[in-house]
PDB file of C-alpha atoms in Angstrom:
ATOM      1  CA  MET A1155      -1.756  -0.777  17.542  1.00  0.00           C
ATOM      2  CA  LYS A1156       0.827   0.301  14.151  1.00  0.00           C
ATOM      3  CA  GLU A1157       1.545  -0.981  10.519  1.00  0.00           C
ATOM      4  CA  SER A1158       3.616  -3.436  10.317  1.00  0.00           C
ATOM      5  CA  ARG A1159       4.390  -6.651   7.840  1.00  0.00           C
ATOM      6  CA  PHE A1160       0.319  -8.131   7.825  1.00  0.00           C
ATOM      7  CA  ILE A1161      -2.033  -4.510   8.357  1.00  0.00           C
ATOM      8  CA  GLU A1162      -2.065  -1.804   6.489  1.00  0.00           C
ATOM      9  CA  PHE A1163      -4.529   1.631   7.963  1.00  0.00           C
ATOM     10  CA  LYS A1164      -5.916   3.675   5.732  1.00  0.00           C
ATOM     11  CA  SER A1165      -7.384   7.159   6.204  1.00  0.00           C
ATOM     12  CA  GLU A1166      -8.827   7.545   2.900  1.00  0.00           C
ATOM     13  CA  ILE A1167      -9.365   5.223  -0.584  1.00  0.00           C
ATOM     14  CA  SER A1168      -6.733   5.740  -3.214  1.00  0.00           C
ATOM     15  CA  ASN A1169      -5.491   2.792  -5.798  1.00  0.00           C
ATOM     16  CA  SER A1170      -1.993   2.653  -3.676  1.00  0.00           C
ATOM     17  CA  PHE A1171      -4.029  -0.229  -1.791  1.00  0.00           C
ATOM     18  CA  LEU A1172      -3.916  -2.421  -4.275  1.00  0.00           C
ATOM     19  CA  LYS A1173      -0.171  -2.553  -4.312  1.00  0.00           C
ATOM     20  CA  THR A1174      -0.129  -3.824  -0.922  1.00  0.00           C
ATOM     21  CA  VAL A1175      -3.845  -6.923  -2.088  1.00  0.00           C
ATOM     22  CA  SER A1176      -0.701  -7.797  -4.391  1.00  0.00           C
ATOM     23  CA  ALA A1177       1.886  -8.157  -1.732  1.00  0.00           C
ATOM     24  CA  TYR A1178      -0.731 -10.355   0.772  1.00  0.00           C
ATOM     25  CA  SER A1179      -1.996 -12.255  -2.196  1.00  0.00           C
ATOM     26  CA  ASN A1180       1.899 -12.955  -2.866  1.00  0.00           C
ATOM     27  CA  ILE A1181       3.417 -13.365   0.165  1.00  0.00           C
ATOM     28  CA  GLY A1182       0.993 -14.222   2.912  1.00  0.00           C
ATOM     29  CA  THR A1183      -2.587 -13.131   4.771  1.00  0.00           C
ATOM     30  CA  GLY A1184      -2.581  -9.425   5.824  1.00  0.00           C
ATOM     31  CA  ILE A1185      -5.489  -6.877   6.855  1.00  0.00           C
ATOM     32  CA  ILE A1186      -5.887  -3.566   5.332  1.00  0.00           C
ATOM     33  CA  LYS A1187      -7.910  -0.575   7.138  1.00  0.00           C
ATOM     34  CA  PHE A1188     -10.309   1.520   6.313  1.00  0.00           C
ATOM     35  CA  GLY A1189     -11.133   4.501   8.382  1.00  0.00           C
ATOM     36  CA  TYR A1190      -8.028   4.259  10.289  1.00  0.00           C
ATOM     37  CA  ASN A1191      -4.889   6.913  10.701  1.00  0.00           C
ATOM     38  CA  ASP A1192      -1.409   5.416  10.227  1.00  0.00           C
ATOM     39  CA  ASP A1193      -1.243   5.590  14.247  1.00  0.00           C
ATOM     40  CA  GLY A1194      -4.116   2.842  14.209  1.00  0.00           C
ATOM     41  CA  THR A1195      -7.169   5.100  15.545  1.00  0.00           C
ATOM     42  CA  ILE A1196     -10.061   5.454  13.797  1.00  0.00           C
ATOM     43  CA  CYS A1197     -11.098   8.296  11.820  1.00  0.00           C
ATOM     44  CA  GLY A1198     -13.641   6.265   9.752  1.00  0.00           C
ATOM     45  CA  LEU A1199     -14.891   6.759   6.289  1.00  0.00           C
ATOM     46  CA  ASN A1200     -17.698  10.025   5.056  1.00  0.00           C
ATOM     47  CA  GLU A1201     -18.507   7.506   2.426  1.00  0.00           C
ATOM     48  CA  ASP A1202     -21.718   5.009   1.422  1.00  0.00           C
ATOM     49  CA  LEU A1203     -19.745   1.554   2.911  1.00  0.00           C
ATOM     50  CA  ASN A1204     -20.912  -0.820   0.871  1.00  0.00           C
ATOM     51  CA  LYS A1205     -21.082   1.560  -2.056  1.00  0.00           C
ATOM     52  CA  VAL A1206     -17.095   1.867  -1.010  1.00  0.00           C
ATOM     53  CA  CYS A1207     -16.657  -1.877  -0.528  1.00  0.00           C
ATOM     54  CA  LEU A1208     -18.290  -2.614  -4.039  1.00  0.00           C
ATOM     55  CA  ASP A1209     -15.757   0.007  -5.446  1.00  0.00           C
ATOM     56  CA  LEU A1210     -12.577  -1.644  -3.664  1.00  0.00           C
ATOM     57  CA  GLU A1211     -14.350  -5.125  -5.583  1.00  0.00           C
ATOM     58  CA  ASN A1212     -14.219  -4.022  -8.737  1.00  0.00           C
ATOM     59  CA  LYS A1213     -11.014  -2.097  -8.153  1.00  0.00           C
ATOM     60  CA  ILE A1214      -9.535  -5.524  -7.198  1.00  0.00           C
ATOM     61  CA  ASN A1215     -11.036  -7.225 -10.101  1.00  0.00           C
ATOM     62  CA  ASP A1216     -10.344  -5.052 -12.852  1.00  0.00           C
ATOM     63  CA  SER A1217      -6.410  -4.849 -11.669  1.00  0.00           C
ATOM     64  CA  ILE A1218      -5.162  -7.941 -10.269  1.00  0.00           C
ATOM     65  CA  ASN A1219      -4.341 -10.465 -12.043  1.00  0.00           C
ATOM     66  CA  PRO A1220      -4.654 -13.241 -11.248  1.00  0.00           C
ATOM     67  CA  LYS A1221      -8.000 -12.858  -9.186  1.00  0.00           C
ATOM     68  CA  PRO A1222      -6.870 -13.045  -5.957  1.00  0.00           C
ATOM     69  CA  ASP A1223      -8.993 -14.160  -2.656  1.00  0.00           C
ATOM     70  CA  TYR A1224     -10.254 -12.059  -0.250  1.00  0.00           C
ATOM     71  CA  ARG A1225     -13.594 -10.549   2.206  1.00  0.00           C
ATOM     72  CA  PHE A1226     -14.451  -7.357   3.434  1.00  0.00           C
ATOM     73  CA  GLU A1227     -15.845  -7.029   7.062  1.00  0.00           C
ATOM     74  CA  CYS A1228     -17.564  -3.107   7.449  1.00  0.00           C
ATOM     75  CA  ASP A1229     -18.301  -1.852  10.620  1.00  0.00           C
ATOM     76  CA  TYR A1230     -21.407   0.723  10.326  1.00  0.00           C
ATOM     77  CA  ASN A1231     -20.962   2.233  14.103  1.00  0.00           C
ATOM     78  CA  ASN A1232     -17.285   3.241  13.712  1.00  0.00           C
ATOM     79  CA  LYS A1233     -17.871   3.893   9.427  1.00  0.00           C
ATOM     80  CA  THR A1234     -14.729   1.706   8.816  1.00  0.00           C
ATOM     81  CA  ILE A1235     -13.655  -1.540   6.385  1.00  0.00           C
ATOM     82  CA  ILE A1236     -11.625  -4.516   6.906  1.00  0.00           C
ATOM     83  CA  LEU A1237     -10.445  -6.087   3.658  1.00  0.00           C
ATOM     84  CA  LEU A1238      -8.538  -9.495   4.748  1.00  0.00           C
ATOM     85  CA  VAL A1239      -6.605 -10.403   1.735  1.00  0.00           C
ATOM     86  CA  TYR A1240      -5.616 -14.606   1.911  1.00  0.00           C
ATOM     87  CA  GLU A1241      -2.463 -15.811   0.880  1.00  0.00           C
ATOM     88  CA  GLY A1242      -2.515 -16.813  -2.896  1.00  0.00           C
ATOM     89  CA  LEU A1243      -2.239 -20.198  -4.267  1.00  0.00           C
ATOM     90  CA  TYR A1244      -1.282 -19.161  -8.216  1.00  0.00           C
ATOM     91  CA  LYS A1245       1.441 -16.750  -7.577  1.00  0.00           C
ATOM     92  CA  PRO A1246       2.620 -13.735  -8.924  1.00  0.00           C
ATOM     93  CA  TYR A1247      -0.643 -11.730  -8.357  1.00  0.00           C
ATOM     94  CA  MET A1248       0.401  -9.173 -10.643  1.00  0.00           C
ATOM     95  CA  TYR A1249      -0.953  -4.973 -10.901  1.00  0.00           C
ATOM     96  CA  LYS A1250      -0.129  -3.328 -13.278  1.00  0.00           C
ATOM     97  CA  SER A1251       2.100  -5.990 -14.533  1.00  0.00           C
ATOM     98  CA  LYS A1252       4.159  -5.549 -11.180  1.00  0.00           C
ATOM     99  CA  ALA A1253       4.731  -7.937  -8.110  1.00  0.00           C
ATOM    100  CA  TYR A1254       4.854  -6.518  -4.832  1.00  0.00           C
ATOM    101  CA  LYS A1255       5.281  -7.485  -1.668  1.00  0.00           C
ATOM    102  CA  ARG A1256       5.330  -6.564   1.884  1.00  0.00           C
ATOM    103  CA  ASN A1257       9.185  -5.157   3.863  1.00  0.00           C
ATOM    104  CA  ASP A1258       7.919  -4.622   7.892  1.00  0.00           C
ATOM    105  CA  SER A1259       5.236  -1.737   7.411  1.00  0.00           C
ATOM    106  CA  SER A1260       5.380  -0.881   3.768  1.00  0.00           C
ATOM    107  CA  THR A1261       5.026  -2.589   0.341  1.00  0.00           C
ATOM    108  CA  ILE A1262       7.787  -2.661  -2.540  1.00  0.00           C
ATOM    109  CA  GLU A1263       8.323  -4.247  -5.935  1.00  0.00           C
ATOM    110  CA  MET A1264       9.251  -7.544  -5.770  1.00  0.00           C
ATOM    111  CA  ASP A1265      12.856  -7.386  -7.526  1.00  0.00           C
ATOM    112  CA  ILE A1266      13.703  -9.512 -10.643  1.00  0.00           C
ATOM    113  CA  LEU A1267      15.331 -13.237  -7.950  1.00  0.00           C
ATOM    114  CA  GLU A1268      12.844 -12.167  -5.969  1.00  0.00           C
ATOM    115  CA  LEU A1269      10.062 -12.714  -8.693  1.00  0.00           C
ATOM    116  CA  HIS A1270      12.018 -15.507 -10.318  1.00  0.00           C
ATOM    117  CA  ARG A1271      11.161 -17.755  -7.087  1.00  0.00           C
ATOM    118  CA  ILE A1272       7.647 -16.235  -6.695  1.00  0.00           C
ATOM    119  CA  ILE A1273       6.788 -17.779 -10.161  1.00  0.00           C
ATOM    120  CA  LEU A1274       7.982 -20.947  -9.530  1.00  0.00           C
ATOM    121  CA  GLU A1275       6.913 -21.184  -5.723  1.00  0.00           C
ATOM    122  CA  GLY A1276       2.727 -20.815  -8.158  1.00  0.00           C
ATOM    123  CA  LYS A1277       3.636 -23.563 -10.099  1.00  0.00           C
ATOM    124  CA  ASN A1278       4.544 -25.436  -6.996  1.00  0.00           C
ATOM    125  CA  LEU A1279       8.008 -25.710  -8.256  1.00  0.00           C
ATOM    126  CA  SER A1280      11.486 -24.451  -6.931  1.00  0.00           C
ATOM    127  CA  PHE A1281      14.770 -23.332  -9.026  1.00  0.00           C
ATOM    128  CA  GLU A1282      16.827 -26.627  -7.452  1.00  0.00           C
ATOM    129  CA  GLN A1283      14.556 -28.239  -9.863  1.00  0.00           C
ATOM    130  CA  LEU A1284      15.377 -26.811 -12.884  1.00  0.00           C
ATOM    131  CA  ASP A1285      18.969 -27.416 -14.704  1.00  0.00           C
ATOM    132  CA  VAL A1286      20.991 -24.977 -15.786  1.00  0.00           C
ATOM    133  CA  ASP A1287      19.652 -24.618 -19.388  1.00  0.00           C
ATOM    134  CA  GLU A1288      16.401 -23.626 -17.995  1.00  0.00           C
ATOM    135  CA  GLU A1289      16.875 -21.715 -15.779  1.00  0.00           C
ATOM    136  CA  GLN A1290      18.015 -19.420 -17.818  1.00  0.00           C
ATOM    137  CA  ILE A1291      15.246 -19.773 -19.973  1.00  0.00           C
ATOM    138  CA  ILE A1292      12.838 -18.689 -17.384  1.00  0.00           C
ATOM    139  CA  ASN A1293      14.837 -16.235 -16.516  1.00  0.00           C
ATOM    140  CA  TYR A1294      14.698 -14.582 -20.098  1.00  0.00           C
ATOM    141  CA  LEU A1295      10.326 -15.071 -20.122  1.00  0.00           C
ATOM    142  CA  SER A1296      10.163 -13.511 -17.152  1.00  0.00           C
ATOM    143  CA  ASN A1297      11.350 -10.317 -18.397  1.00  0.00           C
ATOM    144  CA  CYS A1298       8.931 -10.685 -21.289  1.00  0.00           C
ATOM    145  CA  ILE A1299       4.814 -10.842 -21.759  1.00  0.00           C
ATOM    146  CA  HIS A1300       6.112 -13.529 -24.414  1.00  0.00           C
ATOM    147  CA  ALA A1301       8.562 -14.419 -26.426  1.00  0.00           C
ATOM    148  CA  SER A1302       8.929 -16.492 -30.240  1.00  0.00           C
ATOM    149  CA  SER A1303      11.792 -18.947 -30.632  1.00  0.00           C
ATOM    150  CA  SER A1304      14.507 -17.338 -32.402  1.00  0.00           C
ATOM    151  CA  ASP A1305      15.010 -14.602 -29.797  1.00  0.00           C
ATOM    152  CA  ILE A1306      14.834 -17.035 -27.011  1.00  0.00           C
ATOM    153  CA  ALA A1307      17.739 -18.852 -29.019  1.00  0.00           C
ATOM    154  CA  LYS A1308      19.293 -15.318 -29.527  1.00  0.00           C
ATOM    155  CA  SER A1309      19.295 -14.251 -26.101  1.00  0.00           C
ATOM    156  CA  CYS A1310      20.156 -17.310 -24.104  1.00  0.00           C
ATOM    157  CA  GLY A1311      22.699 -18.345 -27.142  1.00  0.00           C
ATOM    158  CA  TYR A1312      21.376 -21.737 -27.836  1.00  0.00           C
ATOM    159  CA  THR A1313      21.120 -23.257 -31.398  1.00  0.00           C
ATOM    160  CA  LYS A1314      17.025 -22.925 -32.657  1.00  0.00           C
ATOM    161  CA  ASP A1315      17.162 -27.320 -31.901  1.00  0.00           C
ATOM    162  CA  LYS A1316      18.261 -26.812 -28.510  1.00  0.00           C
ATOM    163  CA  THR A1317      15.974 -23.987 -27.485  1.00  0.00           C
ATOM    164  CA  LEU A1318      12.681 -25.971 -29.188  1.00  0.00           C
ATOM    165  CA  ARG A1319      14.116 -28.937 -27.207  1.00  0.00           C
ATOM    166  CA  LEU A1320      14.409 -27.298 -23.885  1.00  0.00           C
ATOM    167  CA  LEU A1321      10.868 -25.410 -25.272  1.00  0.00           C
ATOM    168  CA  LYS A1322       9.128 -28.843 -25.291  1.00  0.00           C
ATOM    169  CA  LEU A1323      10.638 -30.070 -22.161  1.00  0.00           C
ATOM    170  CA  LEU A1324       9.538 -27.127 -20.154  1.00  0.00           C
ATOM    171  CA  GLN A1325       5.777 -26.712 -21.665  1.00  0.00           C
ATOM    172  CA  SER A1326       5.904 -30.366 -20.580  1.00  0.00           C
ATOM    173  CA  LYS A1327       6.650 -30.084 -17.083  1.00  0.00           C
ATOM    174  CA  GLY A1328       4.166 -26.700 -17.187  1.00  0.00           C
ATOM    175  CA  TYR A1329       6.828 -23.713 -16.934  1.00  0.00           C
ATOM    176  CA  VAL A1330       5.659 -22.517 -19.920  1.00  0.00           C
ATOM    177  CA  LYS A1331       2.832 -21.767 -22.047  1.00  0.00           C
ATOM    178  CA  VAL A1332       2.911 -22.004 -25.759  1.00  0.00           C
ATOM    179  CA  SER A1333       0.038 -20.074 -27.508  1.00  0.00           C
ATOM    180  CA  GLY A1334      -0.392 -19.339 -31.552  1.00  0.00           C
ATOM    181  CA  ASN A1335       1.217 -22.096 -34.552  1.00  0.00           C
ATOM    182  CA  GLY A1336       4.824 -21.731 -37.124  1.00  0.00           C
ATOM    183  CA  LYS A1337       6.168 -18.698 -37.268  1.00  0.00           C
ATOM    184  CA  ALA A1338       3.591 -17.267 -34.735  1.00  0.00           C
ATOM    185  CA  THR A1339       4.075 -19.321 -31.774  1.00  0.00           C
ATOM    186  CA  LYS A1340       5.112 -17.905 -29.049  1.00  0.00           C
ATOM    187  CA  TYR A1341       6.031 -18.577 -25.472  1.00  0.00           C
ATOM    188  CA  SER A1342       5.806 -17.216 -21.738  1.00  0.00           C
ATOM    189  CA  ILE A1343       5.719 -18.295 -18.468  1.00  0.00           C
TER     190      ILE A1343
END
């Protein structure tokens, strides 16, 4: 057996598996097998499997946002762990503020276009449902944590009134979140 888009082998525990958890949550259910060599042969883990599962669970819960859906299966005879990660509903699933996907047998960071697509997919929407002005604001907001309406207007080349009207429309459609009020109002996706 070899690694593929939906299966990854890990002979030891390192944080690199978290990128793959992000990827499977974003693009499709997959399996990470701990205690396996790259060729799929069993090498086992030289640790208490219950403690390892708890450590893995804590790493996932502390590092991936939003929290993905997953489960563990332990094989105590072979000293292996199978981590089954389910495709999520609330995409994108981020690790260290980056979203990942699987490309054949490797895990890679999503490019900006893929990230935009998956953000909309997580909201049950698509680019085809946005008009050009709305799409430009979504594109700008997807590149920052949050922004003021002035920053958005300046970046997109819109008047302040047009920007506020578009932001209100995007908020009503569920694309944009608003925090703060008055001059401290910030917008995010």
